[in-house]
XYZ file of C-alpha atoms in Angstrom:
697
model
C -25.585 22.563 -75.390
C -26.089 19.080 -74.073
C -28.129 18.371 -70.972
C -25.067 17.274 -68.978
C -23.245 20.489 -69.772
C -26.331 22.477 -68.924
C -26.673 20.797 -65.534
C -22.980 21.332 -64.736
C -23.273 25.004 -65.668
C -26.332 25.425 -63.475
C -24.505 23.678 -60.634
C -21.500 25.979 -60.903
C -23.791 28.970 -61.027
C -25.552 27.746 -57.910
C -22.262 27.264 -56.044
C -21.181 30.748 -57.020
C -24.445 32.171 -55.772
C -24.240 30.362 -52.440
C -20.600 31.444 -51.992
C -21.375 35.073 -52.749
C -24.450 35.223 -50.537
C -22.695 33.531 -47.628
C -19.591 35.690 -48.024
C -21.649 38.875 -48.106
C -23.538 37.824 -44.980
C -20.261 37.019 -43.227
C -18.620 40.290 -44.280
C -21.631 42.226 -43.112
C -21.483 40.570 -39.682
C -17.689 40.852 -39.321
C -17.146 44.344 -40.750
C -17.315 46.162 -37.344
C -14.319 44.110 -36.197
C -11.991 44.782 -39.073
C -9.861 47.095 -36.940
C -8.789 45.445 -33.652
C -7.489 47.607 -30.792
C -3.864 48.603 -31.021
C -2.024 47.134 -28.061
C 1.580 48.276 -27.521
C 4.110 45.634 -26.481
C 4.532 44.967 -22.774
C 2.501 43.563 -19.949
C 1.480 46.928 -18.518
C -0.126 48.117 -21.759
C -1.905 44.829 -22.244
C -3.373 44.943 -18.729
C -4.366 48.614 -19.113
C -6.302 47.885 -22.289
C -7.882 44.753 -20.851
C -11.525 46.020 -20.853
C -11.221 47.272 -24.442
C -9.764 43.907 -25.539
C -12.558 42.067 -23.782
C -15.271 44.100 -25.534
C -13.660 43.534 -28.916
C -13.370 39.765 -28.447
C -16.906 39.477 -27.141
C -18.185 41.341 -30.220
C -16.173 39.136 -32.561
C -17.478 36.059 -30.768
C -21.055 37.259 -31.280
C -20.419 37.830 -34.977
C -19.035 34.312 -35.469
C -21.983 32.908 -33.539
C -24.365 34.730 -35.906
C -22.635 32.976 -38.820
C -23.290 29.631 -37.151
C -26.937 30.589 -36.837
C -26.985 31.588 -40.511
C -25.506 28.228 -41.451
C -28.180 26.459 -39.424
C -30.801 28.503 -41.308
C -29.313 27.447 -44.641
C -29.513 23.842 -43.527
C -33.119 24.075 -42.330
C -34.731 26.168 -45.067
C -32.610 26.162 -48.250
C -30.807 22.851 -48.357
C -33.709 20.909 -49.869
C -34.265 23.570 -52.542
C -30.629 23.540 -53.574
C -30.586 19.752 -53.547
C -33.410 19.818 -56.081
C -31.215 21.966 -58.270
C -28.443 19.365 -58.187
C -26.174 20.839 -55.513
C -27.004 18.293 -52.843
C -24.528 18.352 -49.939
C -22.310 20.824 -51.788
C -24.659 23.623 -50.744
C -23.651 23.483 -47.071
C -20.023 22.775 -47.959
C -19.798 25.974 -50.034
C -21.676 28.060 -47.441
C -19.478 26.951 -44.493
C -16.281 27.359 -46.526
C -17.284 30.919 -47.451
C -17.881 31.789 -43.796
C -14.558 30.277 -42.704
C -12.771 32.247 -45.428
C -14.352 35.479 -44.156
C -13.437 34.790 -40.494
C -9.843 33.661 -41.067
C -8.198 37.098 -41.715
C -9.914 38.535 -38.621
C -8.479 35.747 -36.467
C -5.026 36.230 -37.982
C -5.112 39.926 -37.074
C -5.656 39.026 -33.407
C -2.011 38.035 -33.156
C -0.973 41.639 -33.841
C -1.646 42.645 -30.227
C -5.091 41.700 -28.986
C -4.040 38.145 -28.358
C -0.635 38.210 -26.595
C 1.985 36.111 -28.314
C 5.246 37.448 -26.879
C 7.056 35.656 -24.058
C 6.656 38.580 -21.652
C 2.864 38.185 -21.686
C 1.501 34.657 -21.669
C -2.210 34.986 -20.994
C -5.540 34.044 -22.490
C -7.234 37.445 -22.967
C -10.636 38.008 -21.361
C -13.305 36.688 -23.674
C -10.775 34.568 -25.555
C -12.104 31.264 -24.250
C -15.583 31.820 -25.595
C -14.147 32.890 -28.975
C -12.193 29.632 -29.127
C -15.436 27.731 -28.536
C -17.348 29.321 -31.413
C -14.370 29.021 -33.745
C -14.168 25.297 -32.936
C -17.901 24.945 -33.627
C -17.512 26.656 -37.028
C -14.543 24.389 -37.805
C -16.644 21.343 -36.988
C -19.453 22.418 -39.321
C -17.017 23.133 -42.147
C -15.324 19.781 -41.587
C -18.648 17.954 -41.482
C -19.774 19.200 -44.910
C -16.493 19.522 -46.773
C -15.733 17.326 -49.751
C -13.468 14.361 -49.121
C -10.579 15.680 -51.230
C -10.698 19.213 -49.871
C -7.886 20.374 -47.572
C -9.175 22.076 -44.454
C -7.159 24.125 -41.981
C -9.096 24.745 -38.732
C -9.426 28.302 -37.494
C -8.633 27.249 -33.936
C -5.176 26.080 -34.975
C -4.222 29.737 -35.436
C -4.609 30.408 -31.697
C -4.046 26.973 -30.084
C -0.226 27.311 -29.737
C -0.644 30.600 -27.867
C -3.436 29.206 -25.693
C -1.335 26.159 -24.817
C 1.662 28.345 -23.957
C -0.502 30.543 -21.725
C -2.028 27.546 -19.911
C 1.368 25.924 -19.423
C 2.792 29.139 -18.005
C -0.160 29.568 -15.662
C 0.040 25.968 -14.365
C 3.816 26.180 -13.908
C 3.372 29.335 -11.864
C 0.729 27.635 -9.725
C 3.011 24.679 -9.126
C 6.044 26.819 -8.349
C 4.265 29.090 -5.897
C 1.679 26.822 -4.247
C 1.359 23.130 -5.021
C 5.063 22.374 -4.720
C 4.965 23.634 -1.123
C 1.638 22.127 -0.079
C 3.275 19.250 1.828
C 6.408 21.059 2.978
C 7.235 21.377 6.648
C 7.561 19.191 9.714
C 5.877 15.815 9.036
C 4.672 15.618 12.637
C 2.808 18.889 12.144
C 1.537 18.187 8.620
C 0.434 14.566 8.765
C -2.233 14.941 11.422
C -5.725 13.413 11.040
C -8.198 15.955 9.728
C -11.209 14.741 11.731
C -10.355 11.524 13.583
C -11.510 8.835 13.659
C -13.684 9.193 10.536
C -11.373 11.366 8.430
C -7.764 10.223 8.774
C -6.100 11.946 5.811
C -4.431 15.286 6.506
C -5.579 18.797 5.673
C -2.516 19.514 3.523
C -3.513 16.829 1.005
C -7.050 18.227 0.828
C -5.631 21.685 0.136
C -3.349 20.278 -2.543
C -6.241 18.709 -4.398
C -8.325 21.854 -4.077
C -5.670 23.677 -6.108
C -5.471 20.792 -8.597
C -9.219 20.974 -9.188
C -9.009 24.745 -9.520
C -6.237 24.340 -12.082
C -8.660 22.360 -14.231
C -11.802 24.375 -13.562
C -10.279 27.836 -14.089
C -9.588 27.569 -17.854
C -12.827 25.697 -18.390
C -14.723 28.501 -16.680
C -13.183 30.911 -19.200
C -14.843 28.920 -21.962
C -11.774 27.115 -23.266
C -12.639 23.725 -24.804
C -11.632 20.738 -22.692
C -9.682 19.167 -25.555
C -7.280 22.143 -25.526
C -7.002 22.213 -21.719
C -6.300 18.480 -21.350
C -2.738 18.392 -22.653
C -1.162 21.109 -20.435
C -3.202 19.917 -17.457
C -1.844 16.384 -17.853
C 1.704 17.761 -17.881
C 0.866 19.624 -14.668
C -0.484 16.467 -12.995
C 2.562 14.419 -13.998
C 4.736 16.993 -12.259
C 2.686 17.505 -9.087
C 1.561 14.006 -8.121
C 4.896 12.122 -8.197
C 6.584 14.847 -6.160
C 3.754 14.900 -3.640
C 3.670 11.130 -3.333
C 7.359 11.172 -2.392
C 6.355 13.095 0.706
C 3.684 10.525 1.509
C 6.071 7.572 1.213
C 9.609 7.858 2.554
C 12.278 6.039 0.590
C 13.215 3.812 3.556
C 9.651 2.675 4.241
C 9.661 -0.707 2.583
C 8.844 -4.142 3.869
C 12.380 -5.232 2.979
C 13.711 -2.849 5.631
C 12.727 -5.503 8.177
C 15.210 -8.269 7.476
C 13.337 -10.766 9.594
C 10.336 -10.369 7.291
C 12.377 -11.572 4.313
C 13.903 -14.361 6.385
C 10.517 -15.552 7.655
C 9.128 -15.488 4.119
C 12.074 -17.591 2.955
C 11.462 -20.146 5.717
C 7.782 -20.287 4.783
C 8.698 -20.786 1.123
C 10.975 -23.682 2.083
C 8.189 -25.222 4.163
C 5.887 -24.963 1.168
C 8.525 -26.409 -1.145
C 9.090 -29.444 1.096
C 5.353 -29.712 1.844
C 6.343 -30.021 5.523
C 7.443 -33.618 4.881
C 10.649 -35.288 6.067
C 12.320 -37.118 3.208
C 13.424 -40.768 3.332
C 17.044 -39.985 4.241
C 15.974 -38.047 7.278
C 13.566 -40.782 8.298
C 16.384 -43.316 8.111
C 18.621 -41.169 10.287
C 15.753 -40.619 12.674
C 15.160 -44.386 12.857
C 18.764 -44.966 13.836
C 18.448 -42.299 16.494
C 15.339 -44.041 17.888
C 17.224 -47.372 18.025
C 20.022 -45.704 19.935
C 17.534 -44.176 22.303
C 15.745 -47.488 22.949
C 19.026 -49.386 23.470
C 20.114 -46.900 26.096
C 23.557 -46.414 24.586
C 23.222 -42.668 24.820
C 22.243 -41.353 28.224
C 21.642 -37.666 28.449
C 23.405 -35.764 31.188
C 21.216 -34.114 33.754
C 22.419 -30.655 32.797
C 23.251 -30.201 29.100
C 24.200 -27.013 27.333
C 20.549 -26.380 26.513
C 19.562 -26.795 30.167
C 22.203 -24.375 31.340
C 21.064 -21.759 28.853
C 17.503 -22.329 30.012
C 18.510 -21.476 33.545
C 20.271 -18.326 32.417
C 17.797 -16.986 29.841
C 15.091 -14.549 30.793
C 13.594 -14.327 27.286
C 13.570 -16.349 24.124
C 16.548 -15.602 21.890
C 16.082 -16.706 18.299
C 19.031 -18.124 16.433
C 18.971 -15.095 14.112
C 18.036 -12.397 16.610
C 20.247 -9.899 14.802
C 17.755 -9.863 11.919
C 15.237 -8.179 14.202
C 17.385 -5.068 14.410
C 16.301 -2.277 12.039
C 17.679 1.103 11.093
C 16.238 3.651 13.563
C 15.273 5.897 10.636
C 12.921 3.210 9.360
C 10.739 3.398 12.484
C 11.366 6.983 13.541
C 7.800 8.046 12.666
C 4.783 6.979 14.673
C 2.268 4.422 13.474
C -0.372 7.142 13.600
C 1.580 9.247 11.105
C 1.996 6.234 8.830
C -1.768 5.688 8.909
C -2.375 9.362 8.052
C -0.052 9.122 5.064
C -1.646 5.850 3.971
C -5.100 7.453 4.144
C -3.770 10.473 2.241
C -2.551 8.240 -0.594
C -5.989 6.642 -0.713
C -7.544 10.124 -0.850
C -5.261 11.029 -3.766
C -6.310 7.871 -5.633
C -9.973 8.741 -5.163
C -9.521 12.340 -6.304
C -7.540 11.268 -9.352
C -10.300 8.843 -10.302
C -12.784 11.710 -9.993
C -10.675 13.911 -12.280
C -10.464 11.101 -14.829
C -14.242 10.595 -14.829
C -14.810 14.345 -15.152
C -12.453 14.721 -18.118
C -13.931 11.718 -19.890
C -17.436 13.057 -19.478
C -16.515 16.493 -20.796
C -14.530 15.095 -23.727
C -17.355 12.814 -24.801
C -20.042 15.467 -24.410
C -17.988 18.103 -26.245
C -17.184 15.880 -29.204
C -19.423 15.140 -32.185
C -19.873 11.480 -33.069
C -20.665 12.412 -36.652
C -17.596 14.613 -36.993
C -14.982 13.958 -34.304
C -12.065 16.344 -34.188
C -8.428 15.306 -34.030
C -7.860 17.267 -30.813
C -10.689 15.430 -29.046
C -9.208 12.102 -30.069
C -5.767 13.173 -28.891
C -7.176 14.364 -25.566
C -9.042 11.084 -25.138
C -5.838 9.166 -25.826
C -3.969 11.209 -23.216
C -6.617 10.477 -20.610
C -6.541 6.757 -21.420
C -2.742 6.528 -21.340
C -1.488 9.052 -18.778
C -4.073 8.967 -16.002
C -4.012 5.159 -15.511
C -0.212 5.347 -15.219
C -0.510 8.012 -12.525
C -3.166 5.936 -10.789
C -0.955 2.851 -10.886
C 1.972 4.808 -9.449
C -0.112 6.091 -6.558
C -1.592 2.650 -5.951
C 1.840 1.018 -5.962
C 3.154 3.517 -3.430
C 0.099 2.943 -1.262
C 0.607 -0.818 -1.429
C 4.292 -0.352 -0.572
C 3.347 1.694 2.492
C 0.728 -0.906 3.466
C 3.343 -3.680 3.255
C 5.713 -1.576 5.335
C 3.059 -0.970 7.987
C 2.155 -4.660 8.191
C 5.815 -5.668 8.500
C 6.437 -2.978 11.089
C 3.507 -4.077 13.243
C 4.691 -7.684 13.252
C 8.484 -7.403 13.358
C 8.945 -4.195 15.330
C 5.869 -3.295 17.354
C 5.197 -6.943 18.251
C 8.840 -7.961 18.382
C 8.852 -8.605 22.115
C 5.622 -10.634 22.132
C 6.407 -12.779 19.093
C 10.163 -13.257 19.168
C 11.091 -12.911 22.842
C 8.110 -13.888 24.994
C 6.139 -16.272 22.806
C 6.139 -19.783 24.374
C 8.916 -18.742 26.742
C 8.525 -19.267 30.472
C 10.928 -17.613 32.884
C 12.669 -20.246 35.046
C 12.677 -19.809 38.835
C 14.741 -21.304 41.630
C 12.941 -22.927 44.542
C 13.943 -23.862 48.078
C 12.538 -27.352 47.808
C 8.915 -28.423 47.636
C 7.955 -25.123 49.210
C 7.360 -21.722 47.631
C 9.464 -20.831 44.568
C 12.064 -18.112 44.580
C 12.619 -16.295 41.264
C 16.049 -16.987 39.849
C 16.573 -13.299 39.197
C 16.348 -12.597 42.951
C 18.179 -15.691 44.168
C 20.936 -15.052 46.724
C 23.744 -17.633 46.765
C 24.293 -19.249 50.134
C 20.766 -18.536 51.382
C 19.439 -21.950 50.423
C 19.041 -24.547 53.233
C 17.846 -28.046 52.189
C 14.724 -29.214 53.896
C 15.643 -32.541 55.509
C 13.214 -32.747 58.414
C 11.742 -35.941 57.081
C 13.268 -38.574 54.829
C 10.352 -38.345 52.425
C 10.832 -34.676 51.915
C 14.536 -35.104 51.411
C 14.184 -37.810 48.829
C 12.003 -35.471 46.744
C 14.783 -32.893 46.577
C 15.560 -33.517 42.935
C 16.570 -31.168 40.216
C 12.942 -30.321 39.525
C 12.660 -28.989 43.064
C 15.207 -26.291 42.375
C 14.604 -25.482 38.703
C 10.968 -24.735 37.886
C 9.069 -22.534 35.489
C 7.426 -19.439 36.858
C 4.990 -16.950 35.446
C 2.285 -17.362 32.791
C 3.409 -18.570 29.374
C 2.489 -16.274 26.474
C 0.891 -17.974 23.471
C -0.056 -16.671 20.053
C -3.670 -16.860 21.119
C -2.940 -14.344 23.880
C -1.154 -12.053 21.426
C -3.904 -11.976 18.785
C -6.638 -11.566 21.392
C -4.889 -8.636 23.040
C -4.183 -6.960 19.689
C -7.396 -7.816 17.835
C -9.190 -4.533 18.556
C -6.124 -2.587 17.496
C -5.893 -4.488 14.213
C -9.568 -3.901 13.489
C -9.210 -0.207 14.293
C -6.351 0.136 11.817
C -8.334 -1.751 9.172
C -11.279 0.570 9.688
C -9.026 3.581 9.104
C -7.360 2.104 6.008
C -8.603 3.594 2.699
C -10.810 1.245 0.733
C -8.583 1.047 -2.319
C -5.656 -0.165 -0.149
C -7.660 -2.319 2.235
C -6.998 -5.758 0.743
C -3.297 -4.975 0.447
C -2.989 -4.139 4.125
C -5.187 -6.976 5.406
C -3.492 -9.550 3.199
C 0.016 -8.451 4.154
C -0.831 -8.282 7.862
C -2.285 -11.796 7.893
C 0.602 -13.242 5.898
C 3.274 -11.504 7.986
C 1.676 -12.719 11.219
C 1.584 -16.293 9.959
C 5.137 -16.164 8.583
C 6.458 -14.800 11.876
C 4.667 -17.525 13.819
C 6.023 -20.242 11.518
C 9.523 -18.835 11.939
C 9.231 -18.939 15.736
C 7.969 -22.543 15.604
C 10.858 -23.617 13.357
C 13.281 -21.790 15.653
C 11.990 -23.695 18.710
C 12.156 -26.966 16.806
C 15.715 -26.218 15.742
C 16.719 -25.653 19.366
C 14.949 -28.909 20.397
C 12.400 -27.155 22.571
C 9.360 -28.940 21.241
C 8.008 -29.440 24.755
C 7.590 -25.671 25.134
C 5.242 -25.308 22.142
C 3.624 -28.733 21.723
C 0.473 -28.122 23.812
C -0.407 -24.741 22.300
C -0.030 -25.103 18.537
C -3.576 -26.190 17.703
C -5.268 -23.552 19.842
C -2.942 -20.886 18.472
C -3.680 -21.971 14.908
C -7.402 -21.699 15.577
C -7.022 -18.281 17.226
C -4.967 -16.962 14.313
C -7.534 -18.224 11.808
C -10.359 -16.546 13.710
C -8.413 -13.292 13.876
C -7.739 -13.294 10.130
C -11.370 -14.169 9.412
C -12.606 -11.241 11.536
C -10.319 -8.904 9.568
C -11.662 -10.279 6.278
C -15.248 -9.859 7.478
C -14.622 -6.154 8.024
C -12.986 -5.982 4.587
C -15.972 -7.634 2.880
C -18.301 -5.259 4.701
C -16.452 -2.306 3.225
C -17.014 -3.744 -0.247
C -20.744 -4.079 0.326
C -21.204 -0.536 1.640
C -18.878 1.279 -0.771
C -20.044 1.721 -4.337
C -16.822 3.326 -5.566
C -13.231 3.177 -4.433
C -11.633 0.409 -6.447
C -12.413 -2.530 -4.094
C -14.352 -5.462 -5.552
C -15.468 -8.874 -4.366
C -12.885 -10.380 -6.678
C -10.140 -8.486 -4.834
C -11.397 -9.980 -1.578
C -11.476 -13.477 -3.028
C -7.906 -13.126 -4.285
C -6.542 -12.066 -0.901
C -8.584 -14.787 0.797
C -6.873 -17.381 -1.386
C -3.457 -16.085 -0.337
C -4.403 -16.172 3.333
C -5.913 -19.639 3.059
C -2.748 -20.928 1.409
C -0.458 -19.709 4.192
C -2.852 -21.020 6.850
C -2.880 -24.443 5.208
C 0.901 -24.352 5.387
C 0.839 -23.731 9.149
C -1.743 -26.477 9.641
C 0.420 -28.901 7.659
C 3.424 -28.099 9.844
C 1.428 -28.647 13.027
C 0.240 -32.037 11.805
C 3.830 -32.991 11.040
C 4.950 -31.869 14.490
C 2.371 -34.143 16.108
C 3.696 -37.156 14.221
C 7.459 -36.711 14.626
C 10.045 -36.777 17.379
C 12.046 -33.785 18.485
C 15.211 -35.135 16.830
C 13.479 -35.571 13.489
C 11.936 -32.135 13.701
C 15.249 -30.541 14.672
C 16.934 -32.001 11.596
C 14.024 -30.941 9.423
C 14.104 -27.407 10.913
C 17.813 -27.212 10.118
C 17.075 -28.194 6.532
C 14.322 -25.596 6.264
C 16.640 -22.959 7.638
C 19.241 -23.886 5.035
C 21.910 -24.924 7.490
C 24.766 -27.054 6.146
C 24.987 -29.270 9.235
C 21.536 -30.330 10.295
C 22.692 -32.542 13.176
C 24.333 -29.912 15.375
C 21.416 -29.604 17.747
C 20.006 -33.013 16.980
C 23.017 -34.623 18.679
C 21.724 -33.355 21.991
C 18.976 -35.723 23.049
C 15.615 -34.136 23.593
C 13.423 -34.546 26.645
C 10.352 -34.385 24.410
C 8.373 -37.659 24.401
C 8.012 -39.546 21.118
C 4.781 -39.366 19.093
C 1.800 -40.830 20.873
C 3.062 -39.841 24.320
C 1.746 -36.489 25.377
C 4.295 -34.186 27.012
C 3.910 -33.202 30.642
C 1.186 -30.555 31.024
C 2.321 -27.001 31.375
C 0.637 -24.120 33.073
C -2.242 -22.746 31.067
C -2.116 -19.515 29.177
C -3.500 -16.484 30.974
C -7.249 -16.523 30.578
C -7.883 -12.867 31.012
C -5.252 -11.303 28.776
C -5.281 -7.581 29.103
C -6.382 -5.996 25.856
C -3.890 -3.588 24.407
C -4.842 -0.989 21.849
C -3.426 1.543 19.456
C -5.043 4.826 20.520
C -5.640 6.990 17.489
C -3.797 4.470 15.357
C -0.717 4.462 17.623
C 0.721 1.153 18.705
C 1.443 1.087 22.434
C 3.787 -1.650 23.469
C 5.303 -2.721 26.729
C 8.671 -1.043 27.245
C 11.563 -3.232 26.331
C 13.519 -3.578 29.528
C 16.939 -5.192 29.645
C 16.789 -8.852 30.423
C 17.132 -9.540 34.175
C 20.379 -11.240 35.099
C 21.172 -13.564 37.958
C 23.179 -11.730 40.635
C 26.798 -12.601 41.045
C 27.821 -14.844 43.918
C 29.639 -13.318 46.886
C 32.894 -15.032 45.947
C 32.898 -13.398 42.562
C 31.520 -16.426 40.671
C 28.744 -16.196 38.156
C 25.081 -17.031 38.799
C 25.503 -20.189 36.715
C 28.203 -21.406 39.082
C 25.952 -20.643 42.051
C 23.193 -22.781 40.574
C 25.686 -25.606 40.155
C 26.763 -25.263 43.769
C 23.130 -25.437 44.865
C 22.618 -28.624 42.929
C 25.774 -30.161 44.436
C 24.560 -29.279 47.920
C 21.179 -30.848 47.197
C 22.822 -33.981 45.790
C 25.080 -34.364 48.845
C 22.069 -33.949 51.127
C 20.237 -36.660 49.220
C 23.210 -39.031 49.499
C 23.491 -38.414 53.246
C 19.810 -39.148 53.725
C 20.073 -42.280 51.592
C 23.121 -43.468 53.572
C 21.326 -42.843 56.860
C 18.278 -44.735 55.625
C 20.498 -47.691 54.603
C 22.268 -47.833 58.003
C 18.941 -47.709 59.780
C 17.670 -50.596 57.651
C 20.791 -52.677 58.411
C 20.368 -51.965 62.134
C 16.849 -53.396 62.059
C 18.147 -56.485 60.363
């Protein structure tokens, strides 16, 4: 016999010896568990025999664990000796294969009753989780040492379908009975701050996530490997979170629900597109208008249509005031409730990130780098693919709610301040150079011209009867009065949604202000806004900067939460861009006439005929001539706040109307009569002065 044949024969003899010795050791350890308990069909019988089943599975688990210890002994003490005999790595391959072959029939017999497989009983038996663990460990050792061409069927695969079915059934029951109802009920009663002002999210969301964590921890506490638990748990999460997030974000709560927001954004986009510059055609038309003005060919009447409307109006009415109207269902909930739901979405994002980190850690620690299993790789893939999608969905809904809240604050809660009172001054009627009488309380026929002295009578001009009363509201007043409320809302906003809310709030405020400016320019009321634009721009910039300072502080003090310095820099760029746009418009306003700006405003607004309002000559002085000074803004603006996140606004009262004249005429007609009386009085005084002068001559 040749040496090669002799060595091969010795090798085969050695493999046979290792197989027989390992098989005998395995049979000796597993023999007491050859006869599993007989469990009749039905849930009642299975529950009644629960303790007996548990003892049997615990004993079988101990026997399999002893085989793992025996395999470790073979590796530590006999592997080198068998390698010297030419077996090499085949020693451990044969030993582990022999043990797996001895365990397999015992595991198959579990399906006869000990391990429930029928649809009426879907449970993981007591002690079954630990058995799955040791079977997976034996599979890993057999897979580590098997030859490359050998086909290996894991022992765990015998029970995995039944384990997955039991977990799925258990999680579906949990969702049907508990988690699906966690956020049911009256929103006003559910979405209440847990511990204001530090903890804004609601108790119902905390309870929901307590059950979600329990759904993951319960099977793991039974000993089930995380790679088997991951798949049914991910299905459970994909069912629970989207349904719960629908309760946190109502379908109508979108920034687009406020039509003025879209319109203001469109106007701002047009300003950016034109770079706030009047093109050459407009400059040519404006030049012709200036020539006409200098030649005196067009003399403006003392009372034009704009003047008459100024007398009548008690608030600013934008040209598209109908866009400020919103569906009552959009704003039916309080701002406080919106903040609670926004904080609850942020809480969900944080908890989901914690679950993702926990699963990753357990998957990586439970896997073997030298011999990774297919189930671990599949579980890792699920975590990498499914959880980020769920996180993105939650984040998108949170950002949608943040955009809605920002738009609501600007276009609904601040509607009166920004679109009705901003730069508007209520006109009053006076009785001459004396004390003014508000136009809303003017009584026709009660006016008596003061003609005691000629000097006093000659001063009885239109300005003596039509003046501006009350303090004019500027954007500076608005942001100062609301600054503490804005900062309070920012402090309550969850970190992961902070830049979204701050960025949208700053942009919406600036867009709304730009829209109001363009609206005043379109109506040729430049004189009402001219003196306040620069100070308002500075106040708005300071307000936005204070909000960003609080945002950056949250980044520095929060290690986790999804907010980075890069996120802050990105939102700062967006805010700086829209502020540069407002500054560019202000510079253009200071260098153009009212007619030019009215035509440009019409172009920005997309109107077909840009000269409709421009045909009415403006009383605004040309560039270089400062308009007449107006009364200053109120210095001590009363600070308004949102207690507990609620926005408190002044009640919107109906606009005061001028009382009707006794003869049934309108208040406008009464004002005209007053002016005619004043004009006749002036003519009489002038005629008397002329006759007196002729008498002296």
